[in-house]
Coordinates of C-alpha atoms in Angstrom, one line a residue:
Chain J
M234 CA 16.4 -38.4 6.1
G235 CA 15.1 -35.6 8.9
D236 CA 15.8 -35.5 12.4
D237 CA 13.0 -34.9 14.2
K238 CA 14.5 -33.8 17.3
Y239 CA 14.8 -30.7 15.2
L240 CA 12.2 -28.1 14.3
V241 CA 14.3 -26.9 11.7
E242 CA 17.2 -29.0 10.3
M243 CA 18.6 -28.0 6.5
L244 CA 21.3 -30.0 5.4
N245 CA 24.0 -29.8 2.7
I246 CA 23.0 -26.5 1.5
H247 CA 24.4 -24.5 -2.0
K248 CA 23.2 -21.8 -4.0
W249 CA 25.2 -20.2 -6.5
F250 CA 24.3 -16.4 -7.8
A251 CA 25.6 -15.8 -10.8
G252 CA 28.9 -18.2 -11.3
V253 CA 29.3 -17.0 -7.3
C254 CA 29.1 -19.2 -4.5
A255 CA 27.4 -17.7 -1.7
L256 CA 26.9 -21.2 0.6
R257 CA 29.0 -24.2 -0.1
G258 CA 27.7 -27.3 1.5
V259 CA 26.1 -25.7 5.0
D260 CA 23.9 -27.7 7.8
F261 CA 22.1 -25.8 10.1
A262 CA 19.3 -26.8 12.4
I263 CA 17.1 -25.4 15.0
G264 CA 15.9 -27.3 17.9
Y265 CA 13.0 -27.0 20.0
G266 CA 12.7 -23.3 21.6
E267 CA 15.9 -22.8 21.4
I268 CA 17.9 -19.0 20.3
V269 CA 20.3 -20.0 17.5
G270 CA 23.0 -16.9 17.1
L271 CA 24.4 -16.8 13.3
V272 CA 27.2 -15.1 13.0
G273 CA 29.4 -13.7 10.2
D274 CA 31.1 -11.1 8.4
N275 CA 29.4 -8.7 5.8
G276 CA 29.3 -11.7 2.9
A277 CA 29.3 -14.6 4.9
G278 CA 26.7 -16.0 3.4
K279 CA 24.1 -15.6 6.4
S280 CA 21.4 -13.4 4.7
T281 CA 21.4 -16.1 2.0
L282 CA 20.9 -18.5 4.4
I283 CA 17.9 -17.5 5.9
K284 CA 16.2 -16.2 2.8
I285 CA 16.3 -19.5 1.7
L286 CA 15.0 -21.1 4.9
S287 CA 12.2 -18.3 5.0
G288 CA 10.9 -19.8 1.2
F289 CA 12.0 -16.3 -0.9
Y290 CA 14.4 -18.6 -2.9
P291 CA 15.6 -22.4 -3.1
P292 CA 18.4 -23.7 -3.0
D293 CA 20.2 -25.1 -5.9
E294 CA 21.4 -27.8 -3.4
G295 CA 20.3 -30.0 -0.7
K296 CA 17.3 -30.3 1.8
I297 CA 15.1 -28.7 4.3
F298 CA 13.0 -30.6 7.0
F299 CA 10.7 -29.5 8.8
E300 CA 9.9 -31.4 12.5
G301 CA 11.7 -34.1 10.5
E302 CA 9.5 -33.8 7.0
E303 CA 11.1 -32.6 3.8
K304 CA 9.6 -29.7 2.6
H305 CA 10.1 -27.5 -0.7
F306 CA 9.1 -23.9 -0.3
S307 CA 8.2 -22.0 -3.5
S308 CA 7.1 -18.7 -1.7
P309 CA 8.2 -17.0 2.0
R310 CA 4.3 -17.5 1.8
E311 CA 4.8 -21.4 2.4
A312 CA 7.1 -21.0 4.9
R313 CA 5.1 -18.6 6.7
K314 CA 1.6 -21.3 6.7
L315 CA 4.6 -24.0 8.6
G316 CA 4.8 -20.7 11.7
I317 CA 8.5 -19.5 10.0
E318 CA 7.5 -15.6 10.4
T319 CA 11.2 -13.8 9.3
I320 CA 11.7 -10.0 10.8
Y321 CA 13.9 -7.3 8.3
Q322 CA 14.8 -4.3 9.9
E323 CA 13.5 -1.8 7.3
A324 CA 10.8 -4.7 6.1
A325 CA 9.0 -5.9 8.9
M326 CA 6.5 -2.9 8.7
V327 CA 4.9 -0.2 6.9
P328 CA 5.3 2.9 8.5
K329 CA 2.3 5.0 6.7
M330 CA 0.3 2.2 8.3
S331 CA -0.9 2.2 12.3
I332 CA 0.2 -0.5 14.8
M333 CA -3.3 -2.2 14.6
R334 CA -3.0 -2.5 10.6
N335 CA 0.2 -3.8 10.8
I336 CA 0.3 -6.7 13.1
F337 CA -3.1 -7.8 11.0
M338 CA -1.6 -6.5 7.8
G339 CA -2.7 -9.9 5.0
R340 CA -4.2 -11.9 8.4
E341 CA -6.4 -9.4 9.5
L342 CA -9.6 -10.7 11.4
L343 CA -13.0 -10.2 9.9
S344 CA -16.4 -10.2 10.7
F345 CA -17.9 -11.2 7.5
R346 CA -17.1 -11.2 3.6
M347 CA -19.0 -10.1 1.3
G348 CA -17.8 -11.8 -2.0
P349 CA -14.3 -11.0 -2.8
V350 CA -13.8 -8.6 0.1
G351 CA -13.8 -8.8 3.8
Y352 CA -15.1 -6.7 6.3
L353 CA -12.7 -5.4 9.0
D354 CA -13.2 -6.8 12.5
I355 CA -11.6 -3.0 13.8
P356 CA -12.6 -3.8 17.2
R357 CA -11.0 -6.9 17.8
M358 CA -8.1 -6.1 16.3
E359 CA -8.4 -2.9 18.5
E360 CA -7.8 -5.4 21.6
E361 CA -5.7 -8.0 20.5
S362 CA -2.7 -6.1 19.4
M363 CA -2.7 -4.3 22.7
T364 CA -3.1 -7.6 24.4
A365 CA 0.1 -8.9 21.7
L366 CA 1.9 -5.7 22.7
Q367 CA 1.5 -6.4 26.2
K368 CA 2.9 -9.6 26.5
V369 CA 5.7 -8.2 25.0
D370 CA 5.8 -5.7 27.8
L371 CA 5.3 -3.0 25.3
K372 CA 2.8 -0.1 27.0
L373 CA 1.9 2.0 23.8
R374 CA -0.7 4.3 23.9
S375 CA -3.3 3.6 21.5
P376 CA -2.8 0.4 18.6
H377 CA -4.0 3.3 16.0
A378 CA -0.7 5.2 16.2
L379 CA 1.1 5.5 13.3
V380 CA 4.7 2.8 13.1
D381 CA 6.5 5.9 11.6
E382 CA 6.3 7.2 15.3
L383 CA 7.6 4.3 17.1
S384 CA 11.3 4.2 17.9
G385 CA 13.2 1.5 16.2
G386 CA 13.7 -0.8 19.3
Q387 CA 9.7 -0.4 19.1
R388 CA 9.0 -1.3 16.0
Q389 CA 11.3 -4.8 16.3
G390 CA 9.0 -5.1 19.3
V391 CA 5.2 -4.9 17.3
A392 CA 7.2 -7.3 14.9
I393 CA 7.8 -9.6 17.5
A394 CA 4.6 -9.0 19.5
R395 CA 3.0 -9.7 16.2
A396 CA 5.4 -12.9 15.7
M397 CA 3.9 -14.2 19.0
Y398 CA 0.2 -13.5 18.6
F399 CA 0.1 -15.8 15.4
K400 CA 1.8 -18.5 17.3
S401 CA 5.3 -18.5 14.7
R402 CA 7.1 -21.6 15.5
L403 CA 10.5 -19.8 13.9
V404 CA 11.1 -16.4 14.3
I405 CA 14.4 -15.3 11.9
L406 CA 15.1 -12.0 13.1
D407 CA 17.6 -10.3 10.7
E408 CA 20.1 -7.6 12.6
P409 CA 17.6 -6.5 15.0
T410 CA 19.6 -4.3 16.3
N411 CA 21.3 -2.8 14.1
N412 CA 21.0 1.2 14.4
L413 CA 19.7 1.1 17.8
S414 CA 21.1 2.5 21.0
V415 CA 22.6 0.8 23.6
K416 CA 19.3 0.6 26.0
E417 CA 17.2 0.3 22.4
S418 CA 19.2 -3.0 22.0
Q419 CA 18.9 -4.0 25.6
R420 CA 14.8 -3.9 24.8
V421 CA 15.2 -6.3 21.8
L422 CA 16.8 -8.9 23.6
E423 CA 14.6 -8.9 25.8
F424 CA 11.8 -9.5 23.9
I425 CA 13.7 -12.2 22.1
K426 CA 14.0 -13.9 25.7
E427 CA 10.0 -13.4 25.6
L428 CA 10.0 -15.9 22.6
K429 CA 12.1 -18.5 24.6
K430 CA 10.0 -18.7 27.3
Q431 CA 6.8 -18.8 24.6
G432 CA 8.2 -21.7 23.4
I433 CA 9.3 -20.6 20.4
S434 CA 13.0 -21.3 18.1
S435 CA 14.2 -18.1 17.0
I436 CA 17.1 -16.8 14.6
F437 CA 19.4 -13.7 15.4
I438 CA 21.7 -13.0 13.0
S439 CA 23.9 -10.4 13.9
H440 CA 27.0 -9.0 13.6
N441 CA 27.7 -7.9 16.6
L442 CA 28.9 -10.8 18.6
Y443 CA 28.1 -9.0 22.0
H444 CA 24.7 -8.4 21.3
V445 CA 24.2 -12.2 20.2
Y446 CA 26.8 -14.1 23.0
P447 CA 24.0 -13.2 25.9
V448 CA 20.9 -14.2 24.8
A449 CA 22.0 -17.2 22.4
D450 CA 21.5 -21.1 23.5
R451 CA 24.3 -22.3 20.2
I452 CA 25.9 -19.8 17.8
V453 CA 26.9 -20.5 14.5
I454 CA 29.3 -18.4 12.7
L455 CA 29.9 -19.2 8.7
S456 CA 32.4 -17.4 6.9
H457 CA 33.1 -17.3 2.9
G458 CA 29.6 -19.5 2.4
E459 CA 30.8 -22.0 5.2
K460 CA 30.1 -23.2 8.7
I461 CA 33.1 -23.2 10.5
G462 CA 32.2 -23.4 14.3
D463 CA 28.7 -24.4 15.5
F464 CA 28.7 -24.4 19.5
R465 CA 26.6 -24.9 22.3
K466 CA 27.3 -21.4 24.5
E467 CA 28.6 -23.5 27.7
E468 CA 31.4 -25.0 25.1
T469 CA 32.5 -21.4 23.9
S470 CA 33.9 -18.2 24.8
V471 CA 33.3 -14.6 22.7
E472 CA 37.3 -14.7 22.2
E473 CA 36.9 -18.0 20.1
I474 CA 34.3 -16.6 18.7
T475 CA 35.8 -13.4 17.4
R476 CA 38.6 -15.5 16.1
L477 CA 37.3 -17.2 14.2
M478 CA 35.1 -14.9 12.6
I479 CA 38.0 -12.7 11.8
L480 CA 39.8 -15.5 9.9
P481 CA 40.6 -14.7 7.0
Chain B
M209 CA -8.1 24.8 28.7
A210 CA -5.6 26.4 26.7
Q211 CA -4.1 23.1 26.5
G212 CA -6.6 21.0 25.9
L213 CA -7.2 24.4 22.8
V214 CA -3.9 23.6 21.4
S215 CA -4.4 19.8 21.5
F216 CA -7.8 19.9 19.5
F217 CA -6.1 22.7 16.8
R218 CA -3.2 20.0 16.8
R219 CA -5.8 17.2 15.4
I220 CA -7.1 19.0 13.2
I221 CA -4.4 19.9 11.8
L222 CA -3.2 16.7 11.4
L223 CA -5.9 15.3 9.7
R224 CA -5.4 14.4 6.1
E225 CA -7.6 15.9 4.2
I226 CA -7.7 19.7 5.9
S227 CA -5.7 21.6 3.7
S228 CA -8.0 20.6 0.7
L229 CA -10.8 21.8 2.9
V230 CA -9.3 24.5 3.9
M231 CA -8.5 26.0 0.3
L232 CA -12.2 25.0 -0.5
L233 CA -13.7 27.2 1.7
A234 CA -11.2 29.4 0.5
V235 CA -12.0 29.8 -2.8
V236 CA -15.3 29.3 -2.2
L237 CA -15.4 32.5 -0.1
V238 CA -13.4 34.5 -2.6
F239 CA -15.8 34.0 -5.6
F240 CA -18.9 34.4 -3.4
A241 CA -17.7 37.5 -2.3
I242 CA -16.9 38.8 -5.7
S243 CA -20.0 37.9 -6.6
P244 CA -23.3 35.8 -4.9
L245 CA -24.4 34.8 -7.7
F246 CA -21.5 32.0 -7.7
L247 CA -23.7 30.3 -4.6
S248 CA -27.2 30.6 -6.3
W249 CA -28.7 27.1 -7.0
E250 CA -28.4 27.6 -10.3
N251 CA -24.8 28.2 -10.2
I252 CA -24.7 25.1 -7.6
A253 CA -26.6 22.9 -9.8
V254 CA -24.3 23.8 -12.4
I255 CA -21.5 22.8 -10.6
L256 CA -23.0 19.1 -9.1
E257 CA -23.5 18.6 -12.7
I258 CA -19.9 18.7 -14.3
I259 CA -18.0 17.5 -11.2
P260 CA -18.9 13.8 -11.2
E261 CA -16.9 13.2 -14.4
L262 CA -13.9 14.7 -13.1
G263 CA -14.5 13.0 -10.2
I264 CA -14.7 9.3 -10.9
V265 CA -11.6 9.5 -12.5
A266 CA -9.9 10.9 -9.4
L267 CA -11.3 8.6 -7.7
G268 CA -10.1 5.4 -9.6
V269 CA -6.8 7.8 -9.8
T270 CA -6.2 7.5 -6.2
M271 CA -7.1 3.6 -5.5
L272 CA -4.3 3.2 -8.0
M273 CA -2.1 5.9 -6.2
I274 CA -2.4 4.7 -3.0
S275 CA -1.0 1.4 -4.0
G276 CA 1.6 3.3 -5.5
E277 CA 1.1 3.5 -9.3
F278 CA 0.4 6.0 -11.9
D279 CA -2.5 6.1 -14.5
L280 CA -1.8 8.9 -17.1
S281 CA -4.2 7.3 -19.7
V282 CA -7.5 8.0 -17.8
G283 CA -8.0 10.6 -20.5
S284 CA -8.0 8.5 -23.3
V285 CA -9.8 5.6 -22.0
F286 CA -12.4 8.7 -21.3
A287 CA -13.2 9.3 -24.4
F288 CA -11.8 5.5 -26.6
C289 CA -14.8 4.6 -24.0
P290 CA -18.1 6.2 -25.4
I291 CA -16.7 6.0 -28.9
I292 CA -16.3 1.8 -28.1
M293 CA -20.1 2.1 -27.0
T294 CA -21.7 4.2 -30.2
M295 CA -19.9 1.8 -32.8
F296 CA -21.3 -1.2 -31.3
V297 CA -24.8 0.9 -31.4
V298 CA -24.2 1.5 -35.0
W299 CA -23.1 -2.4 -36.2
G300 CA -26.9 -3.0 -34.3
F301 CA -26.0 -4.3 -30.8
S302 CA -28.8 -3.2 -27.9
P303 CA -27.6 -0.2 -26.4
L304 CA -27.2 -1.5 -22.4
L305 CA -24.9 -4.7 -24.0
S306 CA -22.8 -2.1 -26.2
V307 CA -22.7 0.1 -22.5
I308 CA -21.2 -3.2 -20.8
I309 CA -18.6 -4.0 -23.5
A310 CA -17.1 -0.9 -23.5
L311 CA -17.0 -0.6 -19.9
L312 CA -15.4 -4.6 -19.8
V313 CA -13.0 -2.9 -23.1
A314 CA -11.8 -0.3 -20.6
M315 CA -11.2 -2.8 -17.8
L316 CA -9.5 -4.1 -20.2
L317 CA -6.8 -1.7 -21.4
G318 CA -6.4 -1.2 -17.5
A319 CA -5.8 -5.3 -17.4
L320 CA -3.2 -4.3 -20.1
N321 CA -1.8 -1.2 -18.4
G322 CA -1.2 -3.3 -14.9
F323 CA 0.1 -6.4 -17.2
I324 CA 2.4 -4.4 -18.7
T325 CA 3.6 -2.5 -15.4
L326 CA 3.6 -5.4 -13.2
F327 CA 5.1 -8.1 -16.0
F328 CA 8.1 -6.3 -17.3
G329 CA 8.2 -4.7 -14.0
I330 CA 8.5 -1.2 -15.6
P331 CA 7.3 2.1 -14.4
S332 CA 3.7 2.5 -14.9
F333 CA 4.6 6.0 -15.4
I334 CA 6.1 4.5 -18.7
T335 CA 3.3 2.2 -19.4
T336 CA 0.3 4.4 -19.2
L337 CA 1.8 7.5 -21.0
G338 CA 2.9 4.7 -23.7
A339 CA -0.9 3.8 -23.2
M340 CA -2.3 7.6 -23.4
L341 CA -0.9 8.4 -26.7
I342 CA -1.8 4.8 -28.6
W343 CA -5.5 5.5 -27.2
R344 CA -6.2 9.0 -28.0
G345 CA -4.0 7.9 -31.3
A346 CA -7.2 5.4 -31.5
V347 CA -10.0 7.3 -31.0
L348 CA -9.1 9.6 -34.0
L349 CA -8.1 6.7 -36.5
V350 CA -11.5 5.6 -35.9
T351 CA -13.5 8.4 -35.5
G352 CA -11.2 10.4 -38.5
G353 CA -11.1 13.3 -35.9
W354 CA -14.9 14.0 -36.3
P355 CA -17.8 13.2 -33.6
P356 CA -19.7 9.8 -34.8
P357 CA -22.8 10.4 -34.7
F358 CA -24.6 9.6 -31.1
P359 CA -27.1 6.8 -31.6
T360 CA -30.8 8.0 -30.7
E361 CA -32.1 5.1 -29.6
M362 CA -30.1 5.3 -26.5
S363 CA -32.0 6.3 -23.0
T364 CA -29.5 8.3 -21.2
G365 CA -31.0 9.1 -18.4
I366 CA -30.5 6.2 -16.0
L367 CA -26.5 7.8 -15.7
V368 CA -27.3 11.6 -16.3
G369 CA -31.9 11.9 -15.9
K370 CA -32.4 14.8 -14.4
L371 CA -34.0 14.4 -10.6
G372 CA -35.3 17.5 -9.4
F373 CA -32.8 20.5 -10.1
L374 CA -29.6 17.4 -10.3
R375 CA -28.7 14.9 -12.6
A376 CA -28.1 11.6 -12.0
S377 CA -24.7 11.6 -12.6
I378 CA -24.2 12.8 -9.0
F379 CA -25.3 10.7 -6.9
W380 CA -23.7 7.6 -9.0
Y381 CA -20.3 10.1 -7.6
G382 CA -21.8 9.5 -4.1
A383 CA -22.2 5.6 -4.6
I384 CA -18.9 5.2 -5.8
A385 CA -16.9 7.4 -3.3
V386 CA -19.1 5.5 -0.1
L387 CA -18.9 2.3 -2.0
L388 CA -14.1 3.2 -2.3
W389 CA -13.9 4.6 0.9
F390 CA -15.8 1.7 2.8
I391 CA -13.5 -0.8 1.1
L392 CA -10.4 0.8 1.4
E393 CA -11.2 2.4 5.1
R394 CA -13.5 -1.2 6.3
T395 CA -11.8 -4.5 4.2
D396 CA -9.2 -6.4 4.0
F397 CA -8.5 -5.5 0.4
G398 CA -8.3 -1.3 1.6
N399 CA -5.8 -2.7 3.6
W400 CA -3.5 -4.3 0.9
V401 CA -4.0 -1.0 -1.1
F402 CA -2.7 1.3 1.5
A403 CA 0.3 -1.9 2.9
T404 CA 0.8 -2.4 -0.8
G405 CA 1.9 1.5 -2.2
G406 CA 3.7 2.7 1.8
N407 CA 6.0 -1.2 1.7
Q408 CA 5.9 -3.4 -0.6
V409 CA 8.7 -5.5 0.7
A410 CA 6.9 -5.7 4.2
A411 CA 3.3 -6.7 2.6
R412 CA 4.6 -9.3 -0.1
A413 CA 6.7 -10.8 3.4
M414 CA 3.8 -10.5 5.7
G415 CA 1.7 -12.8 2.5
V416 CA -0.1 -9.6 0.7
D417 CA -0.2 -10.4 -2.9
T418 CA 0.8 -7.2 -3.7
Q419 CA 1.1 -7.4 -7.7
R420 CA -2.7 -8.5 -7.2
V421 CA -3.5 -5.5 -5.6
K422 CA -2.0 -3.5 -8.3
F423 CA -3.9 -5.7 -10.8
I424 CA -6.7 -4.5 -9.3
N425 CA -6.5 -1.0 -9.1
F426 CA -5.1 -0.6 -12.3
M427 CA -8.7 -2.6 -13.7
L428 CA -10.5 -0.3 -12.0
C429 CA -9.0 2.8 -12.3
S430 CA -9.5 2.5 -15.7
L431 CA -13.0 1.1 -15.9
L432 CA -14.2 4.6 -13.7
A433 CA -12.5 6.8 -16.4
G434 CA -14.5 4.5 -18.8
F435 CA -17.5 5.0 -16.9
A436 CA -17.2 9.2 -16.1
G437 CA -16.1 9.2 -20.5
L438 CA -19.7 7.3 -20.8
I439 CA -21.4 10.0 -18.3
Q440 CA -19.6 12.8 -20.1
S441 CA -20.7 11.6 -23.8
F442 CA -25.0 10.8 -22.1
R443 CA -24.8 14.7 -20.6
L444 CA -23.8 16.1 -24.0
A445 CA -25.2 13.5 -26.3
T446 CA -22.6 13.4 -28.6
T447 CA -18.6 11.2 -28.8
L448 CA -16.2 14.4 -29.1
P449 CA -12.4 12.6 -29.9
S450 CA -11.2 15.2 -28.2
M451 CA -13.3 14.5 -25.0
G452 CA -11.1 14.0 -21.9
T453 CA -7.9 15.5 -23.4
G454 CA -5.9 16.8 -20.2
L455 CA -8.2 15.0 -17.9
E456 CA -5.6 13.0 -16.2
M457 CA -3.5 16.1 -15.3
D458 CA -6.5 17.0 -13.6
A459 CA -7.5 13.2 -12.0
I460 CA -4.1 13.7 -10.6
A461 CA -4.0 16.9 -9.4
A462 CA -7.5 16.7 -7.4
T463 CA -6.2 13.1 -6.3
V464 CA -2.2 15.1 -4.6
I465 CA -4.9 18.2 -3.7
G466 CA -6.6 15.8 -1.3
G467 CA -3.5 14.9 0.3
T468 CA -2.5 11.0 -1.7
A469 CA 1.1 11.0 -1.5
L470 CA 2.5 10.4 -4.8
S471 CA 4.4 7.8 -3.8
G472 CA 1.9 6.0 -2.8
G473 CA 0.8 4.2 1.3
V474 CA -0.9 7.0 1.5
G475 CA -4.1 9.1 1.1
T476 CA -8.2 9.4 1.2
V477 CA -11.3 9.4 -0.9
I478 CA -12.8 12.0 1.0
G479 CA -9.5 14.0 0.4
T480 CA -9.7 13.3 -2.9
V481 CA -13.4 14.5 -3.6
I482 CA -12.5 17.4 -2.2
G483 CA -9.8 18.0 -4.5
A484 CA -11.8 18.0 -7.7
F485 CA -14.3 20.0 -6.5
L486 CA -11.7 22.5 -5.4
I487 CA -10.7 22.0 -9.2
R488 CA -14.4 22.6 -10.6
V489 CA -15.1 25.5 -8.2
I490 CA -12.4 27.1 -9.3
D491 CA -13.3 26.3 -12.9
N492 CA -17.0 27.8 -12.5
G493 CA -15.8 30.0 -10.6
L494 CA -13.4 32.3 -12.4
V495 CA -16.7 31.5 -15.3
I496 CA -18.8 33.6 -12.9
V497 CA -16.4 36.4 -11.6
R498 CA -16.0 36.7 -15.1
A499 CA -12.4 36.0 -15.2
P500 CA -10.0 34.9 -18.6
S501 CA -9.9 31.4 -18.4
Y502 CA -6.7 30.8 -18.7
W503 CA -6.7 31.6 -15.2
F504 CA -7.7 27.9 -14.3
R505 CA -4.6 26.5 -15.3
V506 CA -2.7 29.2 -12.8
F507 CA -5.0 28.4 -10.3
I508 CA -4.9 24.7 -10.1
G509 CA -0.9 24.8 -10.5
I510 CA -1.0 27.0 -7.2
A511 CA -3.3 24.9 -5.5
I512 CA -0.7 21.7 -6.1
I513 CA 1.8 23.4 -4.8
L514 CA -0.2 24.7 -1.7
A515 CA -1.8 21.5 -1.3
V516 CA 1.9 19.7 -0.6
I517 CA 3.3 21.9 1.4
L518 CA 0.5 22.3 4.2
N519 CA 0.8 18.7 3.5
S520 CA 4.3 17.7 4.2
F521 CA 5.6 20.5 5.6
V522 CA 3.4 21.6 7.9
R523 CA 1.8 18.9 9.7
E524 CA 5.7 17.5 10.2
R525 CA 6.4 21.1 12.1
T526 CA 3.0 20.7 13.7
K527 CA 4.3 16.8 15.0
K528 CA 6.7 17.9 16.6
L529 CA 4.4 20.5 18.5
R530 CA 4.4 17.4 21.1
C531 CA 1.1 18.5 23.6

């Protein structure tokens, strides 16, 4: 049974890889419009949990509910159809393609179809990509600039603008502030708050608690494949979470 | 004013096709300076007669390379396809039907390359190196090394018939180039091709069926190689088992000279057309100026390296000049 006060609920998730247990009985839920921080040391099982949620592989045991309904994802495409969008740091963008072509990659706007191929509606894609970027307060010269020429923070901004434009329900950000300068990281945190304002839920994965803590509504801590903490931000402190994270 | 001029030059230098275009113009000027005969109508007609065969193969190679894969077997398919056509005519099939069967076989060979590469997850370099040897071997086995008699009932006009001083093949080449340019730059499939070669993981995460994109390009590449082979065999009215030997290297050279990245994700149809012209112009120009033909390989080699240096090194430098 699922509980529909959550957008997504994962119950008793287990996953083994070649005899190694990556996740053992993890329960994980995300509310509507909630920002959930998912923290844990390297190898704690954060990526595995997220890859199950975004359809990259199925759990060996356990159930996933979306708006109270049980779902089985056999590919990322199916998860995306429900509006679950995952933004991986290196894998979100094609560097040698323009911002516009990146935003609409796989979901191109078409003027018409000719049999197997569709004719791109370039003027509309130009216009819509600029509007999408303005929504996250990103000011870029032209939708035709290559993603290659953007900073790491700007790229995250484009990816988040894309998720918003396509009306995602849940945006999963995998280490979005990794390798970014302090100022750039702040920009990314602003983008995440913008998601919440639009009523979009998000999961913010990081091993940097100081990035997660200020924006998250709730913080979930994984360690060695198990959930060892799940706190509303008001109920906890950075110190308590840090203590839990470094427990052997 | 000076600022505007600098920014104008910067934009020109950043054009993907510019290095190949500059090289082509330089080569044309040099040959013309040595022998004015080079730009006579007769010689231009000769160049336009030989260019479509390499040009069409290179276009297929470009599409596939942009999506991140190689095809070394195009030269062998180029020879195999006309042999199949001839065989079917000899067995009593109508010429038109034989041509269609031969093209389907070429496409099937591409599908086989695609299937083996994608299903077993091995590099296409290996798959198509194997395919190159296999189909060249098959050509020699079938023919016993001798060209089979070219069917006299074949009507070759539609592919290579003379229209004024041009052959029909140049129009086929033009049409295919325009069609592929359109697909690559103006359609959703084109966007998927660039995305697949540029960052396969991201493309797949955004719902692009990257395996399908590659598979289609493997088939397209092989189909175009077979089609080009038919054009050559129609033009020469023979099916030599040695046809297209080394063609895969010229096709890859034309593609790379035209600015397509070996690693995929970047490239243009126009660049490859210029690259193919450059190769054939050097080929023809050396004959016109009566240089030993051995120079051909030397110049192509220099052109490849120069093009890639211009495309990567000079472009990166120019990008840093913020104006």
